[in-house]
Coordinates of C-alpha atoms in Angstrom, one line a residue:
K146 CA -15.7 -2.1 -21.8
D147 CA -17.6 0.0 -24.3
E148 CA -20.4 -2.6 -24.2
A149 CA -20.5 -2.5 -20.4
Y150 CA -20.8 1.3 -20.4
F151 CA -23.3 1.6 -23.1
D152 CA -25.5 -1.4 -22.0
G153 CA -25.5 0.1 -18.6
R154 CA -26.6 3.4 -20.0
D155 CA -29.4 1.9 -22.1
F156 CA -30.6 -0.2 -19.1
I157 CA -30.9 2.9 -16.9
F158 CA -32.3 5.4 -19.4
G159 CA -34.2 2.9 -21.7
N160 CA -36.8 1.8 -19.2
G161 CA -39.2 4.7 -18.9
G162 CA -37.3 8.0 -19.2
E163 CA -35.8 10.2 -16.5
A164 CA -38.3 9.2 -13.8
A165 CA -37.6 5.5 -14.2
A166 CA -33.9 6.2 -14.4
D167 CA -34.1 8.0 -11.1
R168 CA -35.8 5.0 -9.5
I169 CA -33.2 2.6 -10.8
I170 CA -30.3 4.7 -9.7
F171 CA -31.8 5.4 -6.3
R172 CA -32.4 1.7 -5.6
A173 CA -28.9 0.8 -6.8
R174 CA -27.4 3.5 -4.6
M175 CA -29.3 2.5 -1.6
A176 CA -28.0 -1.1 -2.0
A177 CA -24.5 0.3 -2.2
A178 CA -25.1 2.5 0.8
T179 CA -25.7 -0.5 3.0
L180 CA -22.0 -1.1 2.9
S181 CA -21.3 2.4 4.1
L182 CA -23.7 1.9 7.0
L183 CA -22.0 -1.4 7.8
L184 CA -18.6 0.3 7.7
G185 CA -19.8 3.0 10.1
L186 CA -21.0 0.2 12.5
L187 CA -17.6 -1.6 12.2
V188 CA -15.7 1.6 12.9
F189 CA -17.8 2.1 16.1
L190 CA -17.4 -1.6 17.2
T191 CA -13.6 -1.6 16.5
A192 CA -13.0 1.6 18.4
R193 CA -15.1 0.5 21.3
E194 CA -13.3 -2.8 21.6
M195 CA -9.9 -1.2 21.3
F196 CA -10.3 2.0 23.3
G197 CA -13.8 2.3 24.8
D198 CA -17.2 4.0 24.2
G199 CA -15.9 7.6 24.0
A200 CA -13.3 6.7 21.4
A201 CA -16.0 4.8 19.5
L202 CA -18.4 7.8 19.3
F203 CA -15.5 10.1 18.3
A204 CA -14.4 7.7 15.5
L205 CA -17.9 7.3 14.3
A206 CA -18.4 11.0 14.1
L207 CA -15.3 11.4 12.1
V208 CA -16.4 8.9 9.4
V209 CA -20.0 10.2 9.4
F210 CA -18.8 13.7 8.5
E211 CA -15.9 12.6 6.3
P212 CA -16.7 14.4 3.0
N213 CA -15.0 11.8 0.7
M214 CA -16.9 9.0 2.4
I215 CA -20.2 10.9 2.1
A216 CA -19.5 11.6 -1.5
H217 CA -18.8 8.0 -2.5
G218 CA -20.9 6.4 0.2
A219 CA -23.9 5.7 -2.1
Y220 CA -22.2 5.5 -5.5
V221 CA -22.5 2.3 -7.3
T222 CA -18.8 1.6 -7.4
T223 CA -16.4 -0.8 -5.7
D224 CA -14.8 1.9 -3.4
M225 CA -17.0 1.6 -0.3
G226 CA -17.2 -2.1 -0.7
I227 CA -13.4 -2.6 -0.5
S228 CA -13.2 0.0 2.2
C229 CA -15.7 -1.9 4.3
F230 CA -14.4 -5.4 3.8
I231 CA -10.6 -4.6 4.1
F232 CA -11.4 -2.9 7.4
A233 CA -13.6 -5.8 8.4
S234 CA -10.9 -8.2 7.6
I235 CA -8.2 -6.4 9.7
Y236 CA -10.7 -6.1 12.6
A237 CA -11.5 -9.8 12.3
F238 CA -7.7 -10.6 12.3
Y239 CA -7.3 -8.4 15.4
R240 CA -10.0 -10.2 17.2
Y241 CA -8.5 -13.6 16.3
V242 CA -5.0 -12.5 17.4
K243 CA -6.5 -11.3 20.8
A244 CA -8.4 -14.5 21.4
P245 CA -7.9 -17.3 18.9
S246 CA -10.8 -19.6 18.1
V247 CA -12.1 -21.5 15.2
S248 CA -15.2 -19.3 14.9
R249 CA -13.1 -16.2 14.7
L250 CA -10.8 -17.8 12.1
I251 CA -13.9 -18.7 10.0
V252 CA -15.2 -15.1 10.2
L253 CA -11.7 -13.8 9.2
G254 CA -11.7 -16.1 6.1
L255 CA -15.3 -15.1 5.1
V256 CA -14.8 -11.3 5.3
S257 CA -11.4 -11.6 3.6
G258 CA -13.2 -13.4 0.8
L259 CA -15.7 -10.6 0.5
A260 CA -12.8 -8.2 0.3
L261 CA -11.3 -10.2 -2.6
A262 CA -14.6 -10.2 -4.4
S263 CA -15.3 -6.5 -3.8
K264 CA -12.3 -5.1 -5.8
H265 CA -9.0 -6.3 -7.0
S266 CA -7.1 -4.2 -4.4
G267 CA -8.4 -6.8 -1.9
V268 CA -5.2 -8.7 -2.7
L269 CA -3.5 -6.1 -0.5
L270 CA -4.7 -8.1 2.5
L271 CA -1.8 -10.4 1.8
P272 CA 1.0 -7.9 2.6
F273 CA -1.1 -6.4 5.4
G274 CA -1.6 -9.7 7.1
L275 CA 2.1 -10.7 6.7
A276 CA 3.2 -7.3 8.1
L277 CA 0.9 -7.7 11.1
I278 CA 2.1 -11.2 11.8
I279 CA 5.7 -10.0 11.8
T280 CA 4.8 -7.2 14.3
E281 CA 3.2 -9.8 16.6
I282 CA 6.3 -11.9 16.5
L283 CA 8.8 -9.1 16.9
W284 CA 6.9 -7.1 19.4
P285 CA 4.8 -9.6 21.4
T286 CA 2.5 -8.9 24.2
P287 CA 3.3 -10.1 27.8
E288 CA 1.0 -13.1 27.1
T289 CA 2.8 -14.2 24.0
R290 CA 6.4 -13.2 24.8
T291 CA 7.2 -16.6 26.4
N292 CA 6.7 -18.6 23.2
K293 CA 7.4 -16.7 20.0
R294 CA 7.8 -19.8 17.9
K295 CA 4.4 -21.2 18.9
V296 CA 2.8 -17.8 18.2
A297 CA 4.5 -17.6 14.8
L298 CA 3.3 -21.1 13.8
R299 CA -0.2 -20.5 15.0
L300 CA -0.5 -17.1 13.2
T301 CA 1.0 -18.5 10.0
G302 CA -1.4 -21.5 10.1
A303 CA -4.3 -19.1 10.7
F304 CA -3.2 -16.9 7.8
L305 CA -3.1 -19.9 5.5
A306 CA -6.4 -21.3 6.7
A307 CA -8.1 -17.9 6.4
S308 CA -6.6 -17.4 2.9
T309 CA -8.0 -20.8 1.8
I310 CA -11.5 -19.9 3.1
A311 CA -11.2 -16.5 1.4
I312 CA -10.3 -18.0 -2.0
V313 CA -13.3 -20.5 -1.7
V314 CA -15.6 -17.4 -1.1
L315 CA -14.1 -15.7 -4.1
W316 CA -14.7 -18.9 -6.2
A317 CA -18.3 -18.9 -5.0
F318 CA -18.9 -15.4 -6.5
Y319 CA -17.8 -16.9 -9.9
G320 CA -20.1 -19.9 -9.5
F321 CA -17.1 -22.2 -9.0
R322 CA -16.4 -22.0 -12.7
Y323 CA -12.9 -21.4 -13.9
A324 CA -13.6 -20.4 -17.5
A325 CA -14.5 -16.7 -18.1
R326 CA -17.0 -17.7 -20.7
P327 CA -19.3 -20.8 -20.5
G328 CA -19.4 -23.7 -22.9
G329 CA -15.8 -23.5 -24.0
M330 CA -16.4 -20.2 -25.8
P331 CA -13.1 -18.3 -26.4
L332 CA -12.0 -15.0 -24.9
S333 CA -10.6 -12.5 -27.4
P334 CA -8.0 -11.6 -26.6
S335 CA -7.1 -14.6 -24.5
L336 CA -5.6 -14.2 -21.0
A337 CA -2.2 -15.1 -22.3
E338 CA -2.4 -12.6 -25.2
Y339 CA -3.8 -9.8 -22.9
S340 CA -1.1 -10.3 -20.3
R341 CA 1.7 -9.8 -22.8
G342 CA 1.3 -6.1 -22.2
L343 CA 2.8 -6.5 -18.7
K344 CA 6.5 -6.5 -18.0
G345 CA 8.7 -8.6 -15.8
V346 CA 7.6 -11.7 -13.9
E347 CA 4.1 -10.4 -13.3
P348 CA 2.4 -11.9 -16.4
H349 CA 4.1 -15.2 -15.7
A350 CA 2.6 -15.3 -12.2
Y351 CA -0.9 -14.8 -13.6
L352 CA -0.5 -17.4 -16.2
A353 CA 0.9 -19.9 -13.7
L354 CA -2.2 -19.3 -11.5
A355 CA -4.3 -19.8 -14.6
R356 CA -2.6 -23.1 -15.6
L357 CA -3.2 -24.5 -12.1
H358 CA -6.8 -23.1 -12.1
L359 CA -6.1 -21.6 -8.6
L360 CA -8.2 -18.5 -9.3
P361 CA -11.1 -17.9 -11.7
E362 CA -10.1 -16.8 -15.2
S363 CA -12.3 -13.7 -15.1
Y364 CA -10.6 -12.7 -11.8
L365 CA -7.2 -13.1 -13.3
Y366 CA -8.2 -11.3 -16.5
G367 CA -9.4 -8.4 -14.3
L368 CA -6.1 -8.3 -12.4
V369 CA -4.2 -8.1 -15.7
D370 CA -6.6 -5.3 -16.9
V371 CA -6.1 -3.3 -13.7
R372 CA -2.3 -3.5 -14.0
L373 CA -2.4 -2.5 -17.7
I374 CA -4.6 0.5 -17.3
S375 CA -2.6 1.8 -14.3
D376 CA 0.2 2.4 -16.7
S377 CA -1.9 4.1 -19.4
F378 CA -3.6 6.9 -17.4
S379 CA -2.4 10.5 -17.4
T380 CA -2.4 12.6 -14.3
Y381 CA -3.6 16.0 -13.4
I382 CA -2.3 17.5 -10.2
F383 CA -1.7 21.2 -9.1
G384 CA -2.9 22.4 -12.5
K385 CA -0.4 20.4 -14.5
V386 CA -0.9 17.4 -16.8
Y387 CA 1.5 14.5 -16.7
A388 CA 1.4 11.8 -19.3
H389 CA 1.9 9.2 -16.6
G390 CA 1.4 8.6 -12.9
V391 CA 3.4 10.7 -10.3
W392 CA 4.4 9.3 -6.9
F393 CA 3.1 12.4 -4.9
Y394 CA -0.4 12.3 -6.3
F395 CA -2.2 10.4 -3.5
P396 CA -0.3 12.1 -0.6
A397 CA -1.3 15.4 -2.2
A398 CA -4.9 14.3 -2.8
F399 CA -5.2 13.2 0.8
I400 CA -4.0 16.6 2.0
I401 CA -6.3 18.5 -0.3
K402 CA -9.4 16.4 0.0
S403 CA -9.3 15.7 3.8
T404 CA -10.7 18.3 6.2
A405 CA -8.0 20.4 7.8
A406 CA -9.4 19.3 11.2
F407 CA -9.0 15.6 10.3
M408 CA -5.3 16.2 9.4
G409 CA -4.9 18.2 12.6
L410 CA -6.4 15.3 14.6
L411 CA -4.1 12.9 12.8
L412 CA -1.1 14.9 13.8
L413 CA -2.3 14.9 17.4
A414 CA -2.7 11.1 17.2
G415 CA 0.9 10.9 16.0
F416 CA 1.9 13.1 19.0
A417 CA 0.0 10.8 21.4
I418 CA 1.8 7.8 20.0
V419 CA 5.3 9.3 20.1
T420 CA 4.9 10.7 23.6
G421 CA 3.5 7.4 24.9
K422 CA 0.1 8.9 25.8
L423 CA -1.4 6.3 23.5
S424 CA 0.4 3.1 24.4
A425 CA -1.8 0.3 23.0
R426 CA 1.0 -1.1 20.9
R427 CA -1.0 -3.9 19.2
E428 CA -3.9 -1.6 18.4
I429 CA -1.5 1.0 17.0
F430 CA 0.1 -1.5 14.7
F431 CA -3.3 -2.8 13.4
L432 CA -4.5 0.8 12.8
T433 CA -1.3 2.2 11.2
I434 CA 0.2 -0.6 9.1
P435 CA -2.7 -1.1 6.7
P436 CA -3.3 2.6 5.8
V437 CA 0.5 3.3 5.5
L438 CA 1.1 0.3 3.3
Y439 CA -2.0 1.1 1.3
L440 CA -0.7 4.7 0.6
L441 CA 2.8 3.5 -0.2
I442 CA 1.5 0.9 -2.7
A443 CA -0.9 3.5 -4.2
T444 CA 1.9 5.9 -4.9
G445 CA 3.4 3.4 -7.3
T446 CA 0.3 2.3 -9.2
G447 CA 0.1 5.2 -11.7
L448 CA -3.7 5.1 -11.6
N449 CA -4.0 8.8 -10.4
I450 CA -7.7 9.5 -11.0
G451 CA -9.2 10.1 -7.6
A452 CA -8.8 10.1 -3.8
R453 CA -11.5 7.5 -3.8
H454 CA -8.8 5.0 -4.5
I455 CA -7.4 5.6 -1.0
L456 CA -10.7 5.6 0.8
P457 CA -9.8 2.4 2.8
M458 CA -7.3 4.5 4.8
Y459 CA -10.0 6.6 6.4
P460 CA -11.7 4.1 8.8
F461 CA -8.4 3.0 10.2
L462 CA -7.2 6.5 10.8
A463 CA -10.6 7.5 12.3
V464 CA -10.3 4.7 14.9
L465 CA -6.7 5.6 15.7
I466 CA -7.7 9.3 16.1
G467 CA -10.6 8.2 18.4
G468 CA -8.3 6.3 20.6
A469 CA -5.7 9.1 20.7
A470 CA -8.4 11.7 21.4
L471 CA -9.7 9.7 24.4
A472 CA -6.1 9.1 25.7
L473 CA -5.2 12.8 25.5
A474 CA -8.4 13.9 27.2
H475 CA -7.9 11.4 30.0
R476 CA -4.4 12.7 30.6
D477 CA -5.4 16.4 30.6
R478 CA -8.9 17.7 30.5
R479 CA -7.7 20.7 28.3
W480 CA -7.1 18.2 25.5
A481 CA -10.8 17.4 25.5
Y482 CA -11.5 21.0 24.4
V483 CA -8.9 20.9 21.7
V484 CA -10.1 17.6 20.1
G485 CA -13.7 18.7 20.6
L486 CA -13.1 21.9 18.7
L487 CA -11.3 20.1 15.9
L488 CA -14.1 17.5 15.6
A489 CA -16.6 20.4 15.4
W490 CA -14.5 22.1 12.7
H491 CA -14.4 18.7 10.8
A492 CA -18.2 18.5 10.9
V493 CA -18.8 22.2 9.9
S494 CA -16.3 22.1 7.0
S495 CA -17.9 19.0 5.7
A496 CA -21.5 20.3 6.1
R497 CA -20.6 23.5 4.3
A498 CA -19.8 21.5 1.2
C499 CA -23.3 20.0 1.0
P500 CA -24.5 18.9 -1.5
N501 CA -21.2 19.1 -3.5
Y502 CA -19.3 16.6 -1.5
L503 CA -17.6 15.1 -4.5
A504 CA -15.7 18.3 -5.2
Y505 CA -14.7 18.9 -1.6
S506 CA -11.3 20.4 -0.7
N507 CA -10.5 21.9 2.6
E508 CA -10.3 25.6 3.3
F509 CA -6.6 25.9 2.7
W510 CA -7.2 25.0 -0.9
G511 CA -10.2 27.3 -1.4
G512 CA -13.0 24.8 -0.8
P513 CA -15.1 22.9 -3.4
A514 CA -15.3 25.8 -5.8
N515 CA -11.5 25.7 -6.3
T516 CA -10.7 22.0 -6.3
Y517 CA -10.6 21.8 -10.1
K518 CA -7.4 23.9 -10.0
Y519 CA -5.6 21.1 -8.3
L520 CA -7.4 17.8 -9.0
T521 CA -9.9 16.4 -11.5
D522 CA -11.9 13.3 -12.4
S523 CA -13.7 11.8 -9.4
N524 CA -12.1 14.4 -7.2
T525 CA -14.3 17.1 -8.7
D526 CA -16.2 16.3 -11.8
W527 CA -17.7 12.8 -12.3
G528 CA -20.7 13.9 -14.4
Q529 CA -22.9 14.6 -11.4
Q530 CA -24.2 18.1 -12.3
L531 CA -26.7 17.3 -15.0
K532 CA -29.8 18.2 -13.0
A533 CA -28.2 21.4 -11.9
V534 CA -27.2 22.2 -15.5
K535 CA -30.8 21.6 -16.6
K536 CA -32.1 23.9 -13.9
Y537 CA -29.6 26.6 -14.9
L538 CA -30.6 26.5 -18.6
D539 CA -34.3 26.4 -17.8
N540 CA -34.1 29.4 -15.5
R541 CA -32.5 31.4 -18.3
A542 CA -34.6 29.9 -21.1
V543 CA -31.5 28.8 -22.9
K544 CA -32.3 26.4 -25.8
D545 CA -29.4 26.9 -28.2
C546 CA -26.2 25.8 -26.5
W547 CA -23.1 23.5 -26.8
F548 CA -21.8 21.2 -24.1
A549 CA -18.4 19.5 -23.7
Y550 CA -19.5 17.0 -21.1
F551 CA -17.0 14.9 -19.2
V552 CA -18.7 11.5 -19.5
E553 CA -20.5 11.9 -22.9
P554 CA -21.3 9.5 -24.5
S555 CA -21.2 7.0 -21.6
I556 CA -24.1 9.1 -20.3
H557 CA -26.0 11.3 -22.7
F558 CA -26.9 14.7 -21.1
S559 CA -29.9 14.8 -23.4
A560 CA -31.4 12.1 -21.2
Y561 CA -32.0 14.8 -18.6
G562 CA -33.7 17.2 -21.1
I563 CA -30.6 19.3 -21.7
P564 CA -31.1 20.8 -25.1
C565 CA -27.4 21.4 -25.9
K566 CA -25.5 19.9 -28.8
P567 CA -22.5 17.8 -27.9
L568 CA -18.9 18.8 -28.3
P569 CA -16.0 16.3 -28.6
T570 CA -14.2 15.0 -25.5
A571 CA -11.5 12.5 -24.9
D572 CA -14.2 9.9 -24.1
S573 CA -16.0 10.5 -27.4
G574 CA -12.6 9.9 -29.1
W575 CA -11.9 6.5 -27.6
T576 CA -15.5 5.3 -28.0
D577 CA -15.5 6.5 -31.7
Y578 CA -18.5 8.7 -31.0
Q579 CA -19.0 10.9 -34.0
I580 CA -19.4 14.6 -33.2
D581 CA -19.5 17.3 -35.8
T582 CA -18.5 20.7 -34.6
P583 CA -18.6 24.0 -36.6
Q584 CA -15.4 26.0 -36.7
T585 CA -17.1 29.0 -35.0
I586 CA -19.8 28.9 -32.3
T587 CA -21.8 31.8 -31.1
G588 CA -24.0 31.5 -28.0
T589 CA -23.8 29.6 -24.7
L590 CA -21.1 27.0 -24.3
L591 CA -20.7 24.7 -21.3
I592 CA -17.5 22.7 -20.4
S593 CA -17.1 20.2 -17.6
A594 CA -14.2 20.9 -15.3
G595 CA -12.7 17.5 -16.1
T596 CA -12.8 18.3 -19.8
L597 CA -11.4 21.8 -19.4
T598 CA -8.3 20.5 -17.6
G599 CA -7.5 18.3 -20.7
Y600 CA -5.8 15.7 -18.5
E601 CA -7.4 12.8 -20.4
W602 CA -5.6 13.9 -23.6
G603 CA -2.3 13.4 -21.8
S604 CA -1.1 16.9 -22.6
N605 CA -2.7 20.4 -22.5
V606 CA -1.3 20.9 -26.1
L607 CA -3.8 18.2 -27.2
N608 CA -6.7 19.8 -25.3
P609 CA -9.2 21.4 -27.7
Y610 CA -10.5 23.7 -25.0
R611 CA -7.2 25.0 -23.7
E612 CA -8.0 28.5 -24.8
F613 CA -11.0 28.5 -22.5
Q614 CA -8.7 28.2 -19.6
K615 CA -7.8 31.8 -20.1
L616 CA -11.4 33.0 -20.2
K617 CA -13.6 34.0 -17.3
P618 CA -16.8 32.0 -17.2
V619 CA -20.2 33.7 -16.7
A620 CA -21.2 31.0 -14.3
F621 CA -19.9 27.9 -12.5
I622 CA -22.5 25.2 -12.0
Q623 CA -22.2 23.0 -8.9
D624 CA -18.4 23.4 -8.7
G625 CA -18.0 21.4 -11.9
V626 CA -19.4 22.9 -15.1
F627 CA -18.2 26.2 -16.6
V628 CA -20.5 28.4 -18.6
Y629 CA -19.3 30.8 -21.4
D630 CA -21.3 33.2 -23.6
G631 CA -19.9 34.8 -26.8
T632 CA -18.4 33.8 -30.1
F633 CA -15.7 31.2 -30.0
D634 CA -13.1 29.8 -32.4
M635 CA -13.7 26.0 -32.3
R636 CA -11.3 24.9 -35.1
F637 CA -9.4 22.5 -32.8
A638 CA -12.6 20.7 -31.7
S639 CA -14.0 20.8 -35.3
A640 CA -10.9 19.1 -36.6
L641 CA -11.2 16.3 -34.0
G642 CA -14.5 15.1 -35.5
H643 CA -12.7 14.5 -38.9
V644 CA -9.8 12.8 -37.1
T645 CA -12.2 10.3 -35.5
R646 CA -13.9 9.7 -38.8
A647 CA -10.6 9.2 -40.6
G648 CA -9.5 6.6 -38.1
D649 CA -12.8 4.7 -38.4
L650 CA -12.7 4.7 -42.2
T651 CA -9.1 3.6 -42.2
A652 CA -10.0 0.7 -39.9
A653 CA -12.8 -0.2 -42.2
G654 CA -10.5 -0.2 -45.2
Q655 CA -12.2 2.8 -46.8
L656 CA -8.8 4.5 -47.4
A657 CA -9.8 7.1 -50.0
S658 CA -12.6 8.5 -47.8
A659 CA -10.3 8.3 -44.8
L660 CA -7.7 10.4 -46.6
V661 CA -10.3 13.1 -47.4
E662 CA -11.3 13.3 -43.7
A663 CA -7.7 13.5 -42.6
Q664 CA -6.9 16.2 -45.1
T665 CA -10.0 18.1 -44.0
A666 CA -8.8 17.9 -40.4
V667 CA -5.4 19.3 -41.3
A668 CA -6.9 22.1 -43.4
I669 CA -9.1 23.1 -40.5
D670 CA -6.3 23.2 -38.0
P671 CA -2.8 22.4 -39.3
D672 CA -1.3 22.9 -35.8
E673 CA -3.3 20.0 -34.3
L674 CA -1.1 16.9 -33.6
Q675 CA -4.0 14.5 -33.9
A676 CA -4.8 15.8 -37.4
Q677 CA -1.3 15.4 -38.6
M678 CA -1.0 11.9 -37.2
A679 CA -4.3 10.9 -38.8
L680 CA -3.0 12.2 -42.1
G681 CA 0.3 10.3 -41.8
D682 CA -1.4 7.1 -40.7
T683 CA -3.8 7.2 -43.6
L684 CA -1.1 7.8 -46.1
I685 CA 0.9 4.9 -44.7
A686 CA -2.1 2.7 -45.0
L687 CA -2.3 3.8 -48.7
G688 CA 1.3 2.8 -49.2
R689 CA 2.6 6.3 -49.5
P690 CA 5.3 6.6 -46.9
L691 CA 7.1 9.6 -48.5
A692 CA 3.9 11.6 -48.5
A693 CA 3.3 10.7 -44.9
K694 CA 6.8 12.0 -43.8
P695 CA 5.9 15.7 -43.7
A696 CA 2.8 15.0 -41.6
Y697 CA 4.8 13.1 -39.1
E698 CA 7.5 15.7 -39.0
K699 CA 4.9 18.4 -38.3
A700 CA 3.4 16.2 -35.6
L701 CA 6.9 15.8 -34.1
A702 CA 7.4 19.5 -34.0
I703 CA 4.1 20.0 -32.2
A704 CA 5.0 17.2 -29.7
E705 CA 8.2 19.0 -28.8
T706 CA 6.1 21.9 -27.4
M707 CA 4.4 19.6 -24.9
E708 CA 5.1 19.1 -21.2
P709 CA 8.3 17.0 -20.8
S710 CA 6.5 13.8 -19.7
A711 CA 4.0 14.0 -22.7
E712 CA 6.7 15.1 -25.1
A713 CA 8.8 11.9 -24.4
V714 CA 5.8 9.7 -25.0
W715 CA 4.7 11.3 -28.2
V716 CA 8.2 11.8 -29.7
Q717 CA 8.9 8.1 -29.2
K718 CA 5.5 7.2 -30.7
I719 CA 6.1 9.4 -33.8
Q720 CA 9.7 8.4 -34.3
E721 CA 8.6 4.7 -34.2
K722 CA 6.1 5.4 -36.9
M723 CA 8.7 7.3 -39.0
A724 CA 11.2 4.5 -38.6
G725 CA 8.6 1.9 -39.6
Q726 CA 8.2 3.6 -43.0

């Protein structure tokens, strides 16, 4: 993964400087944006086929002004791709169920294959499809009520046929090659070794698919990786850091990141369904089951790093709202004014966030400038403010500064001409990026919102910038970078550099030098858990377990001051090390 990040960085910024980087990024984003345009078209076509022209225009307006879809609509990620093709797959299945034909079945298989190839969450089409088949059998239309068994057999056969086509499409993206590496070259670690980190029957299922060569090895490897990392991420929600995922993250993110008008319209759609004003039963099932299941499954993943992971919900809900708005307006003209005003509010709220759509939150949460108080990572700060930071520093002729940048070193802020010296972050730790920091800094200091929250450390106790949370910044750049002026105690950050170096030296077998670095880290900040752990680990490597015990005991005492979720993780980790002595 390090190689992918750093090679990508070098490709973008190593081909002619900032101007060339802009051209590369622009072209890549425009390619990604075609999927957003396709999704908008599909939303319009789906709503028109289900509910008519008025509903289609209403649904299209909703997605056009949806701030999260605008924010991610041209990013070079998998989020809009999966949103587009999951929606396309369900729409294709709807059209097949309405009027079965071989051509519609083939289209269903092809777009489902594109969903599988877009992102690993494409596998969720399996439960979506099964749930929709069940609703067709249990609640048939007048045309299908007379022969449920025939309908069940036909839909099951279509499901299997479409799945087969989809898997063939997936294989095509891997060149119909099973092996992840060509020419018999080994993977390290192998799929079998890597999947050992999973629990229960899940790894056995992946290995069975591998033995039968039913799916490409790279695809299975990716599935294992997604499942592994979903259990390793910490969570930041409502200003608190959790060492693991929390079930309420995505419902809360949806409420915070959606416009208030969109949620109001969604409540009206629920009202229209409950009161029978929207009575298109099949359409309601096709538009509610996928987003509801998607949200329910997301609550248990543990990968709580952004509302972008539930983006596929929005097109379904937009079409549902469009149908409900039209149904309400047809029943009583006064409803037309209500839904019209809400749509206008939706558009205005979104437009006011321009150009900082990534940090959007609705008015009840204080808008984009306050989103960092509740959410982080791709909800607020994804390293998108560098040009604004450069402009801020240039306007004030600032040349001597320090910057704790959320995605350094995956992207070097120096590539944009920012003259600051880097400060350590969680990312610089896991990439072993060496950063030397003095114990005291005087001048201008910038900290990304994502870094300030400290969520990537798993606990605010481990956050080297936690004291800055109490300070009032002199500026806040593009809703994502805090600026401070003054003299600051940086012992915690300074010690981290020595912790990183101690770990590298220990791994390289240079234990004497590693011990010096670990002792230096402890001397700089004896209350830093990472420093005590580095000292204990180095002493264990040197065969001095008795000397390591006081360091581990000090780390244990620090861990007991953490948030409960983080405390449990670190106490167990430290106790295991102490028991291993």
